[in-house]
mmCIF file of C-alpha atoms in Angstrom:
data_model
loop_
_atom_site.group_PDB
_atom_site.id
_atom_site.type_symbol
_atom_site.label_atom_id
_atom_site.label_comp_id
_atom_site.label_asym_id
_atom_site.label_seq_id
_atom_site.Cartn_x
_atom_site.Cartn_y
_atom_site.Cartn_z
ATOM 1 C CA MET R 991 93.646 78.304 116.133
ATOM 2 C CA THR R 992 91.574 80.507 113.820
ATOM 3 C CA GLY R 993 88.195 81.246 115.369
ATOM 4 C CA THR R 994 89.467 80.935 118.928
ATOM 5 C CA PRO R 995 87.565 83.313 121.281
ATOM 6 C CA LEU R 996 90.193 85.427 123.026
ATOM 7 C CA LEU R 997 88.038 87.774 125.084
ATOM 8 C CA GLU R 998 84.539 87.303 126.482
ATOM 9 C CA PHE R 999 82.493 89.953 128.266
ATOM 10 C CA GLU R 1000 78.979 91.056 129.170
ATOM 11 C CA PRO R 1001 76.927 91.641 126.004
ATOM 12 C CA LEU R 1002 77.275 95.131 124.597
ATOM 13 C CA THR R 1003 74.241 97.365 124.089
ATOM 14 C CA GLU R 1004 73.231 98.097 120.511
ATOM 15 C CA GLY R 1005 72.102 101.453 119.190
ATOM 16 C CA VAL R 1006 72.245 103.798 116.210
ATOM 17 C CA LEU R 1007 74.962 106.417 115.843
ATOM 18 C CA ILE R 1008 73.576 109.947 115.648
ATOM 19 C CA LYS R 1009 76.859 111.837 115.500
ATOM 20 C CA ARG R 1010 80.435 111.891 116.717
ATOM 21 C CA TYR R 1011 81.807 115.254 117.835
ATOM 22 C CA LYS R 1012 84.688 116.866 119.727
ATOM 23 C CA ARG R 1013 86.655 113.696 118.875
ATOM 24 C CA PHE R 1014 85.853 112.010 122.192
ATOM 25 C CA LEU R 1015 82.028 112.104 122.196
ATOM 26 C CA ALA R 1016 79.293 110.243 120.326
ATOM 27 C CA ASP R 1017 75.514 110.514 120.623
ATOM 28 C CA VAL R 1018 73.724 107.190 120.191
ATOM 29 C CA GLN R 1019 70.025 106.305 120.150
ATOM 30 C CA LEU R 1020 69.401 103.060 122.019
ATOM 31 C CA GLN R 1021 66.780 100.506 121.028
ATOM 32 C CA ASP R 1022 64.348 101.872 123.636
ATOM 33 C CA GLY R 1023 64.469 105.276 121.942
ATOM 34 C CA SER R 1024 66.591 107.026 124.558
ATOM 35 C CA VAL R 1025 69.674 108.982 123.493
ATOM 36 C CA VAL R 1026 72.951 108.643 125.393
ATOM 37 C CA THR R 1027 76.354 110.269 125.048
ATOM 38 C CA ALA R 1028 79.209 107.774 124.885
ATOM 39 C CA HIS R 1029 82.948 108.170 125.216
ATOM 40 C CA CYS R 1030 84.728 107.647 121.888
ATOM 41 C CA ALA R 1031 88.148 106.182 122.696
ATOM 42 C CA ASN R 1032 89.468 106.912 119.219
ATOM 43 C CA THR R 1033 90.982 110.293 118.388
ATOM 44 C CA GLY R 1034 91.628 109.557 114.708
ATOM 45 C CA PRO R 1035 89.421 110.372 111.711
ATOM 46 C CA MET R 1036 87.992 106.802 111.737
ATOM 47 C CA THR R 1037 88.158 106.674 107.951
ATOM 48 C CA GLY R 1038 85.595 104.273 106.526
ATOM 49 C CA VAL R 1039 84.052 103.289 109.858
ATOM 50 C CA LEU R 1040 82.208 106.470 110.861
ATOM 51 C CA HIS R 1041 78.632 106.084 109.600
ATOM 52 C CA PRO R 1042 75.925 108.261 111.230
ATOM 53 C CA GLY R 1043 72.699 106.270 111.084
ATOM 54 C CA GLY R 1044 74.608 102.999 111.289
ATOM 55 C CA ARG R 1045 74.482 100.431 114.068
ATOM 56 C CA VAL R 1046 76.972 100.624 116.931
ATOM 57 C CA ARG R 1047 77.601 98.751 120.173
ATOM 58 C CA LEU R 1048 78.287 100.372 123.524
ATOM 59 C CA ARG R 1049 79.652 99.163 126.845
ATOM 60 C CA TYR R 1050 77.831 100.355 129.960
ATOM 61 C CA ALA R 1051 80.173 100.788 132.926
ATOM 62 C CA PRO R 1052 79.040 103.538 135.314
ATOM 63 C CA SER R 1053 81.657 104.708 137.781
ATOM 64 C CA PRO R 1054 82.130 107.774 139.994
ATOM 65 C CA LYS R 1055 85.566 108.119 138.367
ATOM 66 C CA ARG R 1056 84.078 108.448 134.872
ATOM 67 C CA LYS R 1057 82.122 111.353 133.440
ATOM 68 C CA LEU R 1058 80.329 109.075 130.976
ATOM 69 C CA ALA R 1059 78.834 105.675 131.758
ATOM 70 C CA TRP R 1060 78.851 104.549 128.127
ATOM 71 C CA THR R 1061 81.822 103.712 125.888
ATOM 72 C CA TRP R 1062 81.595 103.184 122.140
ATOM 73 C CA GLU R 1063 83.220 99.821 121.357
ATOM 74 C CA GLN R 1064 82.108 98.599 117.915
ATOM 75 C CA ALA R 1065 80.633 99.908 114.667
ATOM 76 C CA GLU R 1066 78.882 98.040 111.869
ATOM 77 C CA VAL R 1067 80.297 98.915 108.450
ATOM 78 C CA PRO R 1068 79.852 97.744 104.854
ATOM 79 C CA GLY R 1069 82.233 94.823 104.397
ATOM 80 C CA THR R 1070 84.614 94.228 101.514
ATOM 81 C CA ASN R 1071 82.124 91.672 100.202
ATOM 82 C CA GLU R 1072 78.334 92.053 100.124
ATOM 83 C CA ASP R 1073 77.948 91.494 103.861
ATOM 84 C CA SER R 1074 78.402 94.031 106.630
ATOM 85 C CA CYS R 1075 80.826 93.418 109.471
ATOM 86 C CA TRP R 1076 81.562 94.745 112.941
ATOM 87 C CA VAL R 1077 84.728 96.750 113.582
ATOM 88 C CA GLY R 1078 86.431 97.370 116.922
ATOM 89 C CA ILE R 1079 86.980 101.126 117.255
ATOM 90 C CA ASN R 1080 88.209 101.421 120.864
ATOM 91 C CA THR R 1081 91.952 102.096 120.613
ATOM 92 C CA ALA R 1082 92.441 101.034 124.239
ATOM 93 C CA LEU R 1083 91.540 97.433 123.344
ATOM 94 C CA PRO R 1084 94.218 96.214 120.867
ATOM 95 C CA ASN R 1085 96.992 95.899 123.465
ATOM 96 C CA ARG R 1086 94.749 93.572 125.487
ATOM 97 C CA LEU R 1087 93.847 91.613 122.376
ATOM 98 C CA ILE R 1088 97.432 91.087 121.263
ATOM 99 C CA ARG R 1089 98.519 90.148 124.767
ATOM 100 C CA ALA R 1090 95.679 87.607 124.946
ATOM 101 C CA ALA R 1091 96.721 86.217 121.559
ATOM 102 C CA ILE R 1092 100.310 85.803 122.748
ATOM 103 C CA GLU R 1093 99.228 84.145 125.992
ATOM 104 C CA ALA R 1094 96.974 81.777 124.027
ATOM 105 C CA GLY R 1095 99.903 80.734 121.837
ATOM 106 C CA CYS R 1096 98.461 82.230 118.650
ATOM 107 C CA LEU R 1097 101.773 83.916 117.800
ATOM 108 C CA GLN R 1098 104.197 81.275 119.023
ATOM 109 C CA GLN R 1099 105.321 80.325 115.531
ATOM 110 C CA ALA R 1100 106.230 83.934 114.753
ATOM 111 C CA LEU R 1101 107.580 85.004 118.138
ATOM 112 C CA GLY R 1102 108.792 81.741 119.644
ATOM 113 C CA PRO R 1103 107.923 80.566 123.166
ATOM 114 C CA ILE R 1104 107.393 83.513 125.523
ATOM 115 C CA GLY R 1105 108.293 83.353 129.208
ATOM 116 C CA GLY R 1106 107.262 86.831 130.344
ATOM 117 C CA ILE R 1107 105.252 89.866 129.250
ATOM 118 C CA LYS R 1108 105.520 93.416 130.582
ATOM 119 C CA ALA R 1109 103.444 96.385 129.452
ATOM 120 C CA GLU R 1110 104.360 100.049 129.002
ATOM 121 C CA VAL R 1111 108.095 99.620 129.636
ATOM 122 C CA PRO R 1112 110.266 102.754 129.156
ATOM 123 C CA TYR R 1113 112.656 102.621 126.192
ATOM 124 C CA GLY R 1114 113.946 104.713 123.309
ATOM 125 C CA GLU R 1115 115.974 107.904 123.421
ATOM 126 C CA ASN R 1116 116.480 108.884 127.068
ATOM 127 C CA ARG R 1117 113.850 106.226 127.843
ATOM 128 C CA ARG R 1118 111.141 108.803 127.209
ATOM 129 C CA SER R 1119 108.897 106.433 125.255
ATOM 130 C CA ARG R 1120 107.033 103.344 126.398
ATOM 131 C CA ILE R 1121 106.797 100.136 124.410
ATOM 132 C CA ASP R 1122 103.362 98.517 124.361
ATOM 133 C CA LEU R 1123 104.663 95.054 125.252
ATOM 134 C CA LEU R 1124 108.141 93.838 126.190
ATOM 135 C CA LEU R 1125 108.406 90.071 125.763
ATOM 136 C CA THR R 1126 111.013 87.834 127.358
ATOM 137 C CA PRO R 1127 111.612 84.597 125.432
ATOM 138 C CA ASP R 1128 111.244 81.366 127.349
ATOM 139 C CA GLU R 1129 114.364 79.461 128.324
ATOM 140 C CA GLY R 1130 115.572 77.441 125.386
ATOM 141 C CA ALA R 1131 113.890 79.699 122.807
ATOM 142 C CA PRO R 1132 115.675 79.664 119.422
ATOM 143 C CA ASP R 1133 116.174 83.444 119.641
ATOM 144 C CA PRO R 1134 116.890 84.620 123.207
ATOM 145 C CA ARG R 1135 116.726 88.336 122.438
ATOM 146 C CA PRO R 1136 114.029 90.444 124.151
ATOM 147 C CA ILE R 1137 111.143 91.450 121.896
ATOM 148 C CA TYR R 1138 109.929 95.068 121.752
ATOM 149 C CA LEU R 1139 106.393 94.909 120.390
ATOM 150 C CA GLU R 1140 104.343 97.907 119.261
ATOM 151 C CA VAL R 1141 100.597 97.535 118.549
ATOM 152 C CA LYS R 1142 98.606 99.672 116.090
ATOM 153 C CA ASN R 1143 94.812 99.562 115.882
ATOM 154 C CA THR R 1144 93.908 99.258 112.203
ATOM 155 C CA THR R 1145 90.357 99.846 110.972
ATOM 156 C CA TRP R 1146 90.826 101.567 107.595
ATOM 157 C CA CYS R 1147 90.717 99.445 104.451
ATOM 158 C CA GLU R 1148 90.576 99.786 100.670
ATOM 159 C CA GLY R 1149 88.850 96.641 99.460
ATOM 160 C CA PRO R 1150 90.439 93.679 101.256
ATOM 161 C CA LEU R 1151 93.626 95.641 102.016
ATOM 162 C CA ALA R 1152 93.979 96.889 105.595
ATOM 163 C CA LEU R 1153 95.887 100.164 105.906
ATOM 164 C CA PHE R 1154 97.576 102.118 108.694
ATOM 165 C CA PRO R 1155 97.665 105.008 109.363
ATOM 166 C CA ASP R 1156 94.573 106.848 108.112
ATOM 167 C CA THR R 1157 96.072 110.259 108.905
ATOM 168 C CA VAL R 1158 99.518 111.767 109.422
ATOM 169 C CA THR R 1159 100.988 110.333 112.618
ATOM 170 C CA GLU R 1160 104.285 111.749 113.831
ATOM 171 C CA ARG R 1161 103.922 109.506 116.862
ATOM 172 C CA GLY R 1162 103.662 106.448 114.620
ATOM 173 C CA GLN R 1163 106.708 107.591 112.653
ATOM 174 C CA LYS R 1164 108.651 107.905 115.894
ATOM 175 C CA HIS R 1165 107.615 104.401 116.954
ATOM 176 C CA LEU R 1166 109.050 102.936 113.736
ATOM 177 C CA GLN R 1167 112.336 104.742 114.324
ATOM 178 C CA GLU R 1168 112.457 103.502 117.904
ATOM 179 C CA LEU R 1169 111.797 99.914 116.836
ATOM 180 C CA MET R 1170 114.739 100.197 114.457
ATOM 181 C CA GLY R 1171 116.757 101.546 117.368
ATOM 182 C CA VAL R 1172 116.454 98.345 119.425
ATOM 183 C CA LEU R 1173 118.055 96.297 116.627
ATOM 184 C CA PRO R 1174 120.142 94.126 116.531
ATOM 185 C CA ASP R 1175 120.459 93.488 120.279
ATOM 186 C CA ALA R 1176 116.687 92.961 120.522
ATOM 187 C CA ARG R 1177 113.836 92.169 118.145
ATOM 188 C CA GLY R 1178 111.567 94.986 117.046
ATOM 189 C CA VAL R 1179 108.045 93.871 116.145
ATOM 190 C CA LEU R 1180 105.158 95.936 114.784
ATOM 191 C CA VAL R 1181 101.719 94.342 115.159
ATOM 192 C CA PRO R 1182 98.925 95.968 113.149
ATOM 193 C CA CYS R 1183 95.803 94.871 115.038
ATOM 194 C CA LEU R 1184 93.324 94.387 112.196
ATOM 195 C CA SER R 1185 90.108 95.134 114.055
ATOM 196 C CA ARG R 1186 87.829 93.859 111.302
ATOM 197 C CA PRO R 1187 87.432 90.358 109.818
ATOM 198 C CA ASP R 1188 86.946 91.260 106.146
ATOM 199 C CA VAL R 1189 90.562 92.092 105.238
ATOM 200 C CA THR R 1190 93.095 89.677 103.792
ATOM 201 C CA CYS R 1191 96.392 91.593 103.909
ATOM 202 C CA PHE R 1192 98.054 94.751 105.263
ATOM 203 C CA ALA R 1193 100.046 97.658 103.826
ATOM 204 C CA PRO R 1194 101.152 101.082 105.060
ATOM 205 C CA GLY R 1195 98.734 103.920 104.324
ATOM 206 C CA ASP R 1196 101.038 105.937 102.071
ATOM 207 C CA SER R 1197 98.199 108.084 100.746
ATOM 208 C CA ALA R 1198 97.445 109.305 104.271
ATOM 209 C CA ASP R 1199 101.048 109.593 105.517
ATOM 210 C CA PRO R 1200 103.776 109.177 102.865
ATOM 211 C CA ARG R 1201 106.549 109.602 105.440
ATOM 212 C CA TYR R 1202 105.148 106.736 107.504
ATOM 213 C CA GLY R 1203 105.204 104.533 104.406
ATOM 214 C CA GLU R 1204 108.856 105.393 103.784
ATOM 215 C CA LEU R 1205 109.812 104.620 107.379
ATOM 216 C CA PHE R 1206 107.744 101.429 107.325
ATOM 217 C CA ARG R 1207 109.709 100.027 104.386
ATOM 218 C CA GLN R 1208 112.969 101.258 105.886
ATOM 219 C CA ALA R 1209 112.119 99.486 109.146
ATOM 220 C CA MET R 1210 111.273 96.228 107.388
ATOM 221 C CA ASN R 1211 114.524 96.362 105.423
ATOM 222 C CA ALA R 1212 116.411 96.978 108.676
ATOM 223 C CA GLY R 1213 114.907 93.875 110.268
ATOM 224 C CA VAL R 1214 111.783 95.082 112.072
ATOM 225 C CA GLU R 1215 109.183 92.304 111.894
ATOM 226 C CA VAL R 1216 105.578 93.099 110.931
ATOM 227 C CA LEU R 1217 102.880 90.691 112.114
ATOM 228 C CA PRO R 1218 99.350 91.779 111.104
ATOM 229 C CA CYS R 1219 96.790 90.003 113.302
ATOM 230 C CA ALA R 1220 93.075 89.898 112.455
ATOM 231 C CA PHE R 1221 90.069 89.646 114.768
ATOM 232 C CA SER R 1222 86.285 89.446 114.466
ATOM 233 C CA PHE R 1223 83.897 91.138 116.867
ATOM 234 C CA GLU R 1224 80.610 89.970 118.350
ATOM 235 C CA ALA R 1225 78.401 91.527 121.014
ATOM 236 C CA ASP R 1226 79.905 89.431 123.801
ATOM 237 C CA ARG R 1227 83.251 88.139 122.524
ATOM 238 C CA ILE R 1228 86.185 88.700 120.191
ATOM 239 C CA PHE R 1229 87.705 85.977 118.017
ATOM 240 C CA TRP R 1230 91.206 85.401 116.710
ATOM 241 C CA LYS R 1231 91.157 85.216 112.896
ATOM 242 C CA GLY R 1232 94.834 84.579 112.234
ATOM 243 C CA GLN R 1233 97.853 86.387 110.845
ATOM 244 C CA LYS R 1234 97.692 88.162 107.496
ATOM 245 C CA PRO R 1235 100.455 88.854 104.945
ATOM 246 C CA VAL R 1236 102.233 92.193 104.535
ATOM 247 C CA LEU R 1237 102.387 94.079 101.237
ATOM 248 C CA PRO R 1238 105.047 96.716 101.954
ATOM 249 C CA GLU R 1239 104.966 98.296 98.500
ATOM 250 C CA GLN R 1240 101.187 98.578 98.026
ATOM 251 C CA SER R 1241 99.244 101.602 99.254
ATOM 252 C CA ALA R 1242 95.773 103.093 98.823
ATOM 253 C CA ILE R 1243 95.254 105.504 95.952
ATOM 254 C CA LEU R 1244 92.497 107.912 96.939
#
């Protein structure tokens, strides 16, 4: 099913990134010469994908409920080969992408047949956390246990190796511990959403967060499943590019 379009939408507007500032804001010059301020739905350092002067794509969605009509969705970056590629930088998108992939059957071999999907379900200690997706296996599934699935947007890479996280993330560490906590009565699944098409495998970003790397390997050894899923981005659609292998012992050396 590689190359299957999972999401289609109105074409995004292209421009040139002037600067990103205050974490949530980005100034972009559009092709007509005008400059707009867009919402940046990515609070991380955006290692390797933040290139002032580079091409970006914005979504225009004015609303009285929003302060900004523009949202930064994609950035063009130097690829791991000689070509450039487009990266999805909106951290609100991966949950939709992974849900669409599940509904399209892209992950059936790994997850089994799925009968139901719920989002943002309370779980964990005192049920104070929320799992991204709670999957109910279909009747007759080989493994009837519920599946707690956590999604992580992954844009950082070193060569063809995708890495997460790109900064210290206590929240991400907690999510790994909580996925271990659902075992063995349920399945715990971590899905790195590889939001760029030029990577071939995934590993934890030990150089950015050594503790996360330790917990990642501990979680895998405990039985947490890791399913890296890759996507490619165009101005009006997003394509499924398949699952990628995990290299739990390899990390970036900066």
